């Protein structure tokens, strides 16, 4: 059986402009009508609460869906807002080329945006906070984007081929995406897979290593340093475009440091241990979570059979506490594993299970700002924010909402179709970028949203109560006069 692809099936990509009439007719008489009605009802309720729930919110209409979004470097600091790069893609219907998009985003700082400004946005328009900076014509659709932590101007992409493509964003020329335009040339190609590698992709926080998984059931490891021409002095950071780490003097392709075998089906996601380029994990359509150590060999160190009851789509490793690993699955749940409880014979149950989605989970990611917080997005159109510390506190103190999923403390319902990717902003830890593929709800296109929940929801309870009391006292005082 062909592995389930989490993006749009081939040949069905549509732009919003070309699909409005068709989508309108489709919604009037198909089996998806009830789902669409549920999404619309939920969205209307959510929009009424935007001024209360959010410190800042930006909505950006995408002509073509983007299957990935990633934050790049900050390029300008300001008093009330910062300017930061954001990487997106355009998955087209081939009437125009597929592209890797580099955008400049204005990120409004906390407690700056006015309430009426947050609430007034146009779902059918581009956001003034998001400006296209550069277009790269990508060879094939962009399924996944990952930035190099040592130099966020360097990104890796996955498409429908065995290779991983490396791009030096600043060195790449800006292109005009028209039918027949020549493809941009990647600065480096990583070879090693024997079949297409479409989704599983990671960059190492500790060293410039790249990890990938694919349909060949293998996990492949590369070091970009195998092709480095220049390293920065001092702190050992990789250089920028002037002395690019990915410039190919004679040969623009490198082979792997290792190929790791242990999965029985397509590898859907991979992730490095945050402090090591030699330890990593992977998940796949065989329902397995595998831990690897390149120093030991090319076989699994730990293989957790049936980590979920269905295909695994995503995995993330906690950078604050490296014992904890998250997995998300087509069974609608998120599992949290403690690697200290896992053994080489595959024994090990999750220490926590989180059930708050009604469709397949597509992305999980730990928060860069707090150890116990993570996000999950799914085909149900929701992006849930969880805090595993709240699970025990809820049991101890009781709950005003006993039916609410344990650990769930915020639900972003601003998308009206499946949320295919999101990314916490490490430079502004409670700011999130998220993208949805709107093919089911509106027939085509996509949506980018950049948002930050109000800090009253995540700050210490004592601080929040004290602030609200001061506000109450102020209102009472004003009412007397």
Coordinates of C-alpha atoms in Angstrom, one line a residue:
X1 CA 0.0 0.0 0.0
X2 CA 1.3 3.5 -0.9
X3 CA 2.2 5.5 2.2
X4 CA -0.2 8.2 3.1
X5 CA 1.0 11.6 1.9
X6 CA 0.1 14.4 4.3
X7 CA 0.0 17.2 1.7
X8 CA -2.3 17.5 -1.2
X9 CA -2.5 14.5 -3.6
X10 CA -0.7 15.0 -6.9
X11 CA -2.6 17.0 -9.5
X12 CA -5.2 18.5 -7.1
X13 CA -3.4 21.7 -6.1
X14 CA -5.5 24.7 -6.8
X15 CA -5.2 28.4 -6.3
X16 CA -7.9 30.3 -4.4
X17 CA -8.6 32.5 -7.4
X18 CA -9.2 29.5 -9.7
X19 CA -11.3 27.5 -7.3
X20 CA -13.9 29.9 -5.8
X21 CA -16.8 28.9 -8.1
X22 CA -15.9 25.2 -8.0
X23 CA -15.5 25.2 -4.2
X24 CA -18.9 27.0 -3.7
X25 CA -20.7 24.3 -5.7
X26 CA -18.8 21.5 -4.1
X27 CA -19.8 22.7 -0.6
X28 CA -23.5 22.7 -1.4
X29 CA -23.7 19.0 -2.1
X30 CA -20.9 16.8 -0.8
X31 CA -20.2 14.6 2.2
X32 CA -17.8 17.2 3.5
X33 CA -20.6 19.7 4.0
X34 CA -21.1 18.9 7.7
X35 CA -17.3 19.2 8.4
X36 CA -17.3 22.5 6.6
X37 CA -20.2 23.7 8.6
X38 CA -18.5 22.7 11.9
X39 CA -15.3 24.5 10.9
X40 CA -17.3 27.7 10.0
X41 CA -19.3 27.6 13.2
X42 CA -16.1 27.1 15.3
X43 CA -14.3 29.9 13.3
X44 CA -17.1 32.4 13.9
X45 CA -17.0 31.7 17.6
X46 CA -13.2 32.0 17.7
X47 CA -13.1 35.3 15.8
X48 CA -15.3 36.9 18.4
X49 CA -12.8 36.0 21.1
X50 CA -9.6 37.2 19.2
X51 CA -9.3 40.5 21.1
X52 CA -9.5 38.6 24.4
X53 CA -7.3 35.6 23.6
X54 CA -4.4 37.2 21.7
X55 CA -1.7 39.8 22.4
X56 CA -1.1 40.0 18.6
X57 CA -2.5 38.4 15.5
X58 CA -1.8 38.6 11.8
X59 CA -3.6 36.8 9.0
X60 CA -2.0 36.4 5.5
X61 CA -3.9 34.9 2.6
X62 CA -1.8 32.5 0.4
X63 CA -2.7 32.0 -3.3
X64 CA -1.0 28.6 -3.1
X65 CA -0.8 26.3 -0.1
X66 CA 2.5 26.0 1.8
X67 CA 3.3 22.7 3.4
X68 CA 6.0 24.2 5.7
X69 CA 6.8 27.4 7.5
X70 CA 10.0 28.2 9.4
X71 CA 11.5 31.3 11.1
X72 CA 14.7 32.7 9.8
X73 CA 17.1 35.3 11.4
X74 CA 16.1 38.6 12.8
X75 CA 17.3 41.3 10.4
X76 CA 16.2 44.4 12.3
X77 CA 15.4 45.3 15.9
X78 CA 13.0 48.1 16.7
X79 CA 11.3 49.7 19.7
X80 CA 7.8 48.4 18.9
X81 CA 8.5 45.7 16.4
X82 CA 11.3 43.5 14.9
X83 CA 11.8 42.5 11.3
X84 CA 12.4 38.8 10.9
X85 CA 12.7 36.3 8.0
X86 CA 10.1 33.6 7.4
X87 CA 10.5 30.7 5.0
X88 CA 7.4 29.4 3.1
X89 CA 6.6 27.6 -0.1
X90 CA 4.1 27.6 -2.9
X91 CA 2.7 24.2 -3.9
X92 CA 1.2 24.9 -7.3
X93 CA -0.7 23.1 -10.0
X94 CA 2.2 23.4 -12.5
X95 CA 0.8 26.4 -14.3
X96 CA 3.5 28.4 -12.5
X97 CA 6.6 26.9 -10.9
X98 CA 6.8 25.6 -7.3
X99 CA 8.7 28.0 -5.2
X100 CA 10.6 28.5 -1.9
X101 CA 9.5 31.9 -0.6
X102 CA 11.6 34.2 1.7
X103 CA 9.4 36.8 3.4
X104 CA 10.2 39.7 5.7
X105 CA 7.8 39.8 8.7
X106 CA 7.2 42.7 11.1
X107 CA 6.8 41.1 14.5
X108 CA 4.9 43.4 16.9
X109 CA 6.4 43.2 20.4
X110 CA 4.3 42.1 23.4
X111 CA 1.7 44.5 24.8
X112 CA 2.0 46.9 21.9
X113 CA -0.9 46.0 19.5
X114 CA -4.2 47.7 20.2
X115 CA -7.3 45.5 20.8
X116 CA -9.2 46.9 17.8
X117 CA -6.2 46.4 15.6
X118 CA -5.9 42.7 16.6
X119 CA -9.6 42.1 15.8
X120 CA -9.8 43.8 12.4
X121 CA -8.3 41.5 9.8
X122 CA -9.4 40.5 6.4
X123 CA -9.5 36.7 5.7
X124 CA -9.2 37.3 1.9
X125 CA -6.3 39.7 1.9
X126 CA -2.5 39.7 2.4
X127 CA -1.2 41.0 5.7
X128 CA 0.7 44.3 5.8
X129 CA 3.1 42.6 8.3
X130 CA 4.3 40.0 5.7
X131 CA 6.3 41.1 2.6
X132 CA 7.8 38.8 0.0
X133 CA 11.6 39.4 -0.1
X134 CA 12.9 36.7 -2.4
X135 CA 11.5 33.9 -4.6
X136 CA 13.5 30.7 -5.4
X137 CA 12.2 28.5 -8.2
X138 CA 12.3 25.1 -6.5
X139 CA 12.9 21.8 -8.5
X140 CA 9.6 20.1 -7.4
X141 CA 7.2 21.1 -4.7
X142 CA 8.6 21.9 -1.3
X143 CA 7.3 19.4 1.3
X144 CA 9.6 20.4 4.2
X145 CA 11.8 23.3 5.1
X146 CA 14.4 23.3 7.9
X147 CA 16.9 26.1 8.8
X148 CA 20.4 25.5 10.0
X149 CA 20.6 26.7 13.7
X150 CA 24.3 27.8 13.3
X151 CA 23.3 30.1 10.3
X152 CA 19.6 30.5 9.6
X153 CA 20.3 31.9 6.2
X154 CA 21.1 28.3 5.2
X155 CA 18.0 26.1 4.7
X156 CA 17.4 22.5 3.7
X157 CA 14.4 21.4 1.6
X158 CA 12.7 18.1 0.8
X159 CA 10.8 17.5 -2.4
X160 CA 9.6 14.3 -4.2
X161 CA 13.1 13.0 -4.9
X162 CA 15.8 11.0 -2.9
X163 CA 18.1 14.1 -2.4
X164 CA 18.1 16.8 0.2
X165 CA 18.7 20.3 -1.2
X166 CA 20.7 22.9 0.6
X167 CA 20.2 26.6 -0.1
X168 CA 22.2 29.7 0.8
X169 CA 19.3 32.2 0.9
X170 CA 21.4 35.3 0.6
X171 CA 23.5 34.0 -2.2
X172 CA 20.5 32.8 -4.3
X173 CA 19.2 35.3 -6.9
X174 CA 15.6 36.5 -6.7
X175 CA 13.6 34.9 -9.5
X176 CA 10.3 35.6 -11.2
X177 CA 8.1 32.6 -11.1
X178 CA 6.5 32.3 -14.5
X179 CA 5.7 29.2 -16.6
X180 CA 8.8 27.9 -18.3
X181 CA 11.3 29.7 -16.0
X182 CA 14.4 27.7 -15.3
X183 CA 14.8 26.2 -11.9
X184 CA 17.1 27.7 -9.3
X185 CA 20.2 25.6 -8.5
X186 CA 20.7 24.5 -5.0
X187 CA 24.1 25.3 -3.4
X188 CA 24.6 21.8 -2.2
X189 CA 22.9 18.4 -2.8
X190 CA 22.9 15.6 -0.2
X191 CA 22.7 12.1 -1.7
X192 CA 22.2 8.8 0.1
X193 CA 18.6 7.7 -0.1
X194 CA 17.6 5.0 -2.5
X195 CA 14.0 6.2 -2.9
X196 CA 12.1 9.4 -2.5
X197 CA 12.5 11.3 0.8
X198 CA 9.6 13.7 1.1
X199 CA 9.0 14.8 4.7
X200 CA 11.4 13.6 7.4
X201 CA 14.1 16.3 7.7
X202 CA 16.0 17.8 10.6
X203 CA 19.0 20.1 11.3
X204 CA 21.2 19.6 14.3
X205 CA 21.3 22.3 17.0
X206 CA 24.8 21.2 18.2
X207 CA 26.7 20.9 14.9
X208 CA 25.9 21.5 11.2
X209 CA 24.6 18.0 10.6
X210 CA 21.5 17.0 8.6
X211 CA 19.2 14.1 9.1
X212 CA 16.6 12.7 6.7
X213 CA 14.2 9.8 6.3
X214 CA 12.4 8.4 3.3
X215 CA 10.4 5.7 1.5
X216 CA 13.5 3.5 1.4
X217 CA 12.8 2.9 5.1
X218 CA 16.2 4.4 6.0
X219 CA 17.5 7.3 8.1
X220 CA 20.5 9.1 6.5
X221 CA 23.0 11.4 8.3
X222 CA 25.2 14.0 6.7
X223 CA 27.7 16.6 7.9
X224 CA 27.7 19.9 6.0
X225 CA 31.2 20.4 7.3
X226 CA 32.2 17.7 4.8
X227 CA 31.8 20.4 2.2
X228 CA 32.7 23.5 4.2
X229 CA 34.9 26.0 2.5
X230 CA 35.1 28.5 5.3
X231 CA 34.4 28.6 9.0
X232 CA 33.9 31.7 11.1
X233 CA 36.6 32.4 13.7
X234 CA 36.0 33.0 17.3
X235 CA 32.8 31.3 18.5
X236 CA 32.9 28.8 15.7
X237 CA 29.7 30.0 14.0
X238 CA 29.2 29.2 10.4
X239 CA 29.8 32.1 8.0
X240 CA 27.3 34.0 6.0
X241 CA 27.0 34.3 2.2
X242 CA 30.4 35.9 1.7
X243 CA 32.1 32.7 2.8
X244 CA 29.2 30.3 2.4
X245 CA 29.3 26.9 4.1
X246 CA 27.6 25.4 1.1
X247 CA 29.5 26.7 -1.8
X248 CA 30.5 23.9 -4.2
X249 CA 34.0 24.5 -5.6
X250 CA 34.0 21.5 -7.9
X251 CA 31.4 19.1 -6.7
X252 CA 28.0 20.2 -5.4
X253 CA 27.0 16.9 -3.9
X254 CA 28.2 15.0 -0.8
X255 CA 27.4 11.5 0.5
X256 CA 26.3 10.5 3.9
X257 CA 28.1 9.9 7.2
X258 CA 25.8 7.0 7.8
X259 CA 22.7 5.1 6.6
X260 CA 20.6 3.6 9.4
X261 CA 18.2 0.7 8.9
X262 CA 15.5 -0.5 11.2
X263 CA 12.1 0.7 10.0
X264 CA 9.8 -1.5 8.1
X265 CA 7.9 1.2 6.3
X266 CA 8.3 4.9 5.2
X267 CA 10.1 7.1 7.7
X268 CA 7.8 10.1 8.3
X269 CA 9.9 12.3 10.6
X270 CA 13.3 12.5 12.3
X271 CA 14.8 14.7 15.1
X272 CA 18.2 15.1 16.7
X273 CA 18.9 15.0 20.4
X274 CA 19.4 18.7 21.0
X275 CA 22.9 18.4 22.4
X276 CA 24.3 15.7 20.0
X277 CA 24.9 15.2 16.3
X278 CA 25.3 11.5 16.9
X279 CA 22.0 10.7 18.7
X280 CA 18.7 11.0 17.0
X281 CA 15.2 9.5 16.7
X282 CA 12.8 8.7 13.9
X283 CA 9.1 7.6 13.5
X284 CA 7.3 6.0 10.6
X285 CA 4.4 4.4 9.0
X286 CA 5.4 1.1 10.8
X287 CA 4.1 2.8 14.0
X288 CA 7.6 2.6 15.5
X289 CA 9.7 5.1 17.4
X290 CA 13.4 4.3 17.0
X291 CA 16.3 5.9 18.9
X292 CA 19.7 5.8 17.2
X293 CA 23.4 6.4 18.2
X294 CA 25.8 6.8 15.3
X295 CA 28.8 6.1 17.6
X296 CA 27.5 2.6 18.3
X297 CA 26.4 1.5 14.8
X298 CA 23.8 1.7 12.1
X299 CA 21.1 -0.3 13.9
X300 CA 18.5 0.8 16.4
X301 CA 19.6 1.4 20.0
X302 CA 15.9 1.3 21.1
X303 CA 12.9 0.4 18.9
X304 CA 9.5 1.0 20.4
X305 CA 7.1 -1.2 18.6
X306 CA 3.5 0.1 18.3
X307 CA 4.3 3.5 19.8
X308 CA 0.8 4.4 18.5
X309 CA -2.0 2.4 17.1
X310 CA -1.5 3.9 13.6
X311 CA 1.1 5.6 11.4
X312 CA 3.4 8.1 13.2
X313 CA 3.6 11.4 11.4
X314 CA 5.8 13.6 13.6
X315 CA 8.4 13.6 16.5
X316 CA 10.2 16.2 18.6
X317 CA 12.9 16.1 21.2
X318 CA 12.7 18.4 24.3
X319 CA 15.6 20.9 24.3
X320 CA 15.1 21.7 28.0
X321 CA 14.9 18.2 29.2
X322 CA 16.4 15.7 26.8
X323 CA 14.7 12.7 28.5
X324 CA 11.4 13.6 26.8
X325 CA 10.3 12.9 23.3
X326 CA 6.9 13.7 21.7
X327 CA 5.2 11.7 18.9
X328 CA 2.1 12.5 16.9
X329 CA 0.0 10.0 15.0
X330 CA -2.8 9.3 12.6
X331 CA -4.6 7.8 15.7
X332 CA -5.4 11.5 16.7
X333 CA -3.1 11.4 19.8
X334 CA 0.2 12.7 21.1
X335 CA 2.4 10.5 23.2
X336 CA 5.2 11.6 25.5
X337 CA 8.0 9.1 26.0
X338 CA 10.8 9.2 28.7
X339 CA 13.9 7.6 27.2
X340 CA 15.0 6.5 30.6
X341 CA 11.9 4.1 30.6
X342 CA 12.8 2.6 27.2
X343 CA 14.8 -0.6 26.8
X344 CA 16.6 -2.2 23.8
X345 CA 14.0 -4.9 23.5
X346 CA 11.3 -2.4 22.6
X347 CA 9.6 -2.3 25.9
X348 CA 8.4 1.1 27.0
X349 CA 5.0 2.9 27.4
X350 CA 4.5 6.6 27.0
X351 CA 4.5 8.5 30.3
X352 CA 1.7 10.7 29.1
X353 CA -1.0 10.5 26.4
X354 CA -2.7 13.6 25.1
X355 CA -6.0 13.3 23.3
X356 CA -7.5 16.5 22.1
X357 CA -7.6 16.2 18.3
X358 CA -10.3 14.6 16.2
X359 CA -8.1 13.8 13.1
X360 CA -4.5 12.8 12.3
X361 CA -1.8 14.8 14.1
X362 CA 0.6 16.3 11.5
X363 CA 3.1 18.3 13.6
X364 CA 4.3 18.3 17.3
X365 CA 6.8 20.8 18.7
X366 CA 8.2 21.6 22.1
X367 CA 8.1 25.3 23.1
X368 CA 11.5 27.0 23.2
X369 CA 10.3 29.1 26.1
X370 CA 9.1 26.6 28.7
X371 CA 10.1 23.0 29.3
X372 CA 6.6 21.5 29.9
X373 CA 4.8 23.3 27.0
X374 CA 4.4 22.0 23.5
X375 CA 2.1 22.5 20.5
X376 CA 0.3 20.1 18.1
X377 CA -1.5 20.7 14.9
X378 CA -3.8 18.3 13.0
X379 CA -6.1 17.7 10.1
X380 CA -9.0 18.9 12.2
X381 CA -7.8 22.5 11.7
X382 CA -6.8 23.0 15.3
X383 CA -3.4 24.0 16.8
X384 CA -3.4 22.9 20.4
X385 CA -1.0 24.2 23.1
X386 CA -0.4 21.8 26.0
X387 CA 1.4 22.0 29.3
X388 CA 2.1 18.6 30.9
X389 CA 2.7 20.2 34.3
X390 CA -1.0 21.2 34.3
X391 CA -2.1 17.5 34.2
X392 CA -1.1 16.8 37.8
X393 CA -2.3 20.2 39.0
X394 CA -5.7 19.6 37.4
X395 CA -6.0 16.3 39.3
X396 CA -5.0 17.9 42.6
X397 CA -7.2 21.0 42.4
X398 CA -10.1 19.7 40.3
X399 CA -11.2 21.5 37.1
X400 CA -14.0 23.9 36.1
X401 CA -14.0 22.0 32.8
X402 CA -13.8 18.3 33.7
X403 CA -14.3 17.2 30.1
X404 CA -11.5 19.3 28.7
X405 CA -8.5 17.2 27.5
X406 CA -5.8 16.9 30.3
X407 CA -2.9 19.3 29.8
X408 CA -4.7 21.4 27.1
X409 CA -4.6 25.1 28.0
X410 CA -5.0 27.0 24.7
X411 CA -6.6 26.1 21.3
X412 CA -5.9 28.2 18.2
X413 CA -8.9 27.8 16.0
X414 CA -8.1 30.5 13.4
X415 CA -7.5 28.1 10.5
X416 CA -10.4 26.7 8.6
X417 CA -8.7 23.6 7.2
X418 CA -5.9 21.2 8.2
X419 CA -2.9 22.9 9.9
X420 CA 0.0 21.2 8.1
X421 CA 2.8 23.0 9.9
X422 CA 3.7 25.5 12.6
X423 CA 6.9 26.9 14.2
X424 CA 7.5 28.5 17.6
X425 CA 9.7 31.6 17.3
X426 CA 12.8 31.1 19.3
X427 CA 13.5 34.8 19.3
X428 CA 10.1 35.6 20.7
X429 CA 9.1 32.3 22.4
X430 CA 5.3 32.7 22.6
X431 CA 5.0 33.8 19.0
X432 CA 3.9 31.1 16.5
X433 CA 3.7 30.9 12.7
X434 CA 1.2 28.4 11.4
X435 CA 0.0 27.4 7.9
X436 CA -3.1 25.6 6.6
X437 CA -3.8 23.9 3.3
X438 CA -7.3 25.2 2.5
X439 CA -8.1 22.8 -0.3
X440 CA -11.0 21.1 1.6
X441 CA -12.7 24.2 3.0
X442 CA -12.3 26.7 0.1
X443 CA -11.1 24.6 -2.8
X444 CA -7.6 26.0 -2.9
X445 CA -4.9 28.2 -1.6
X446 CA -3.7 28.4 2.0
X447 CA -3.4 30.6 5.1
X448 CA -0.5 31.8 7.1
X449 CA -1.2 33.1 10.6
X450 CA 1.3 34.7 13.0
X451 CA 0.0 35.0 16.5
X452 CA 0.8 35.4 20.2
X453 CA -1.6 34.5 22.9
X454 CA -2.2 37.0 25.8
X455 CA 0.4 36.6 28.5
X456 CA -2.4 36.4 31.1
X457 CA -2.8 32.7 30.0
X458 CA 0.8 31.6 30.7
X459 CA 2.3 33.9 33.3
X460 CA 2.3 32.7 36.9
X461 CA -1.2 32.8 38.4
X462 CA -0.2 35.0 41.3
X463 CA 1.2 37.7 38.9
X464 CA -2.0 37.6 36.8
X465 CA -4.3 37.9 39.8
X466 CA -2.3 40.8 41.1
X467 CA -2.4 42.6 37.8
X468 CA -6.1 42.1 37.3
X469 CA -6.8 43.3 40.9
X470 CA -4.9 46.5 40.1
X471 CA -6.9 47.0 37.0
X472 CA -10.2 46.4 38.9
X473 CA -9.2 48.9 41.5
X474 CA -8.4 51.4 38.8
X475 CA -11.8 51.0 37.1
X476 CA -13.5 51.4 40.5
X477 CA -11.6 54.5 41.2
X478 CA -12.4 56.0 37.8
X479 CA -16.1 55.2 38.3
X480 CA -16.3 57.2 41.5
X481 CA -15.0 60.3 39.7

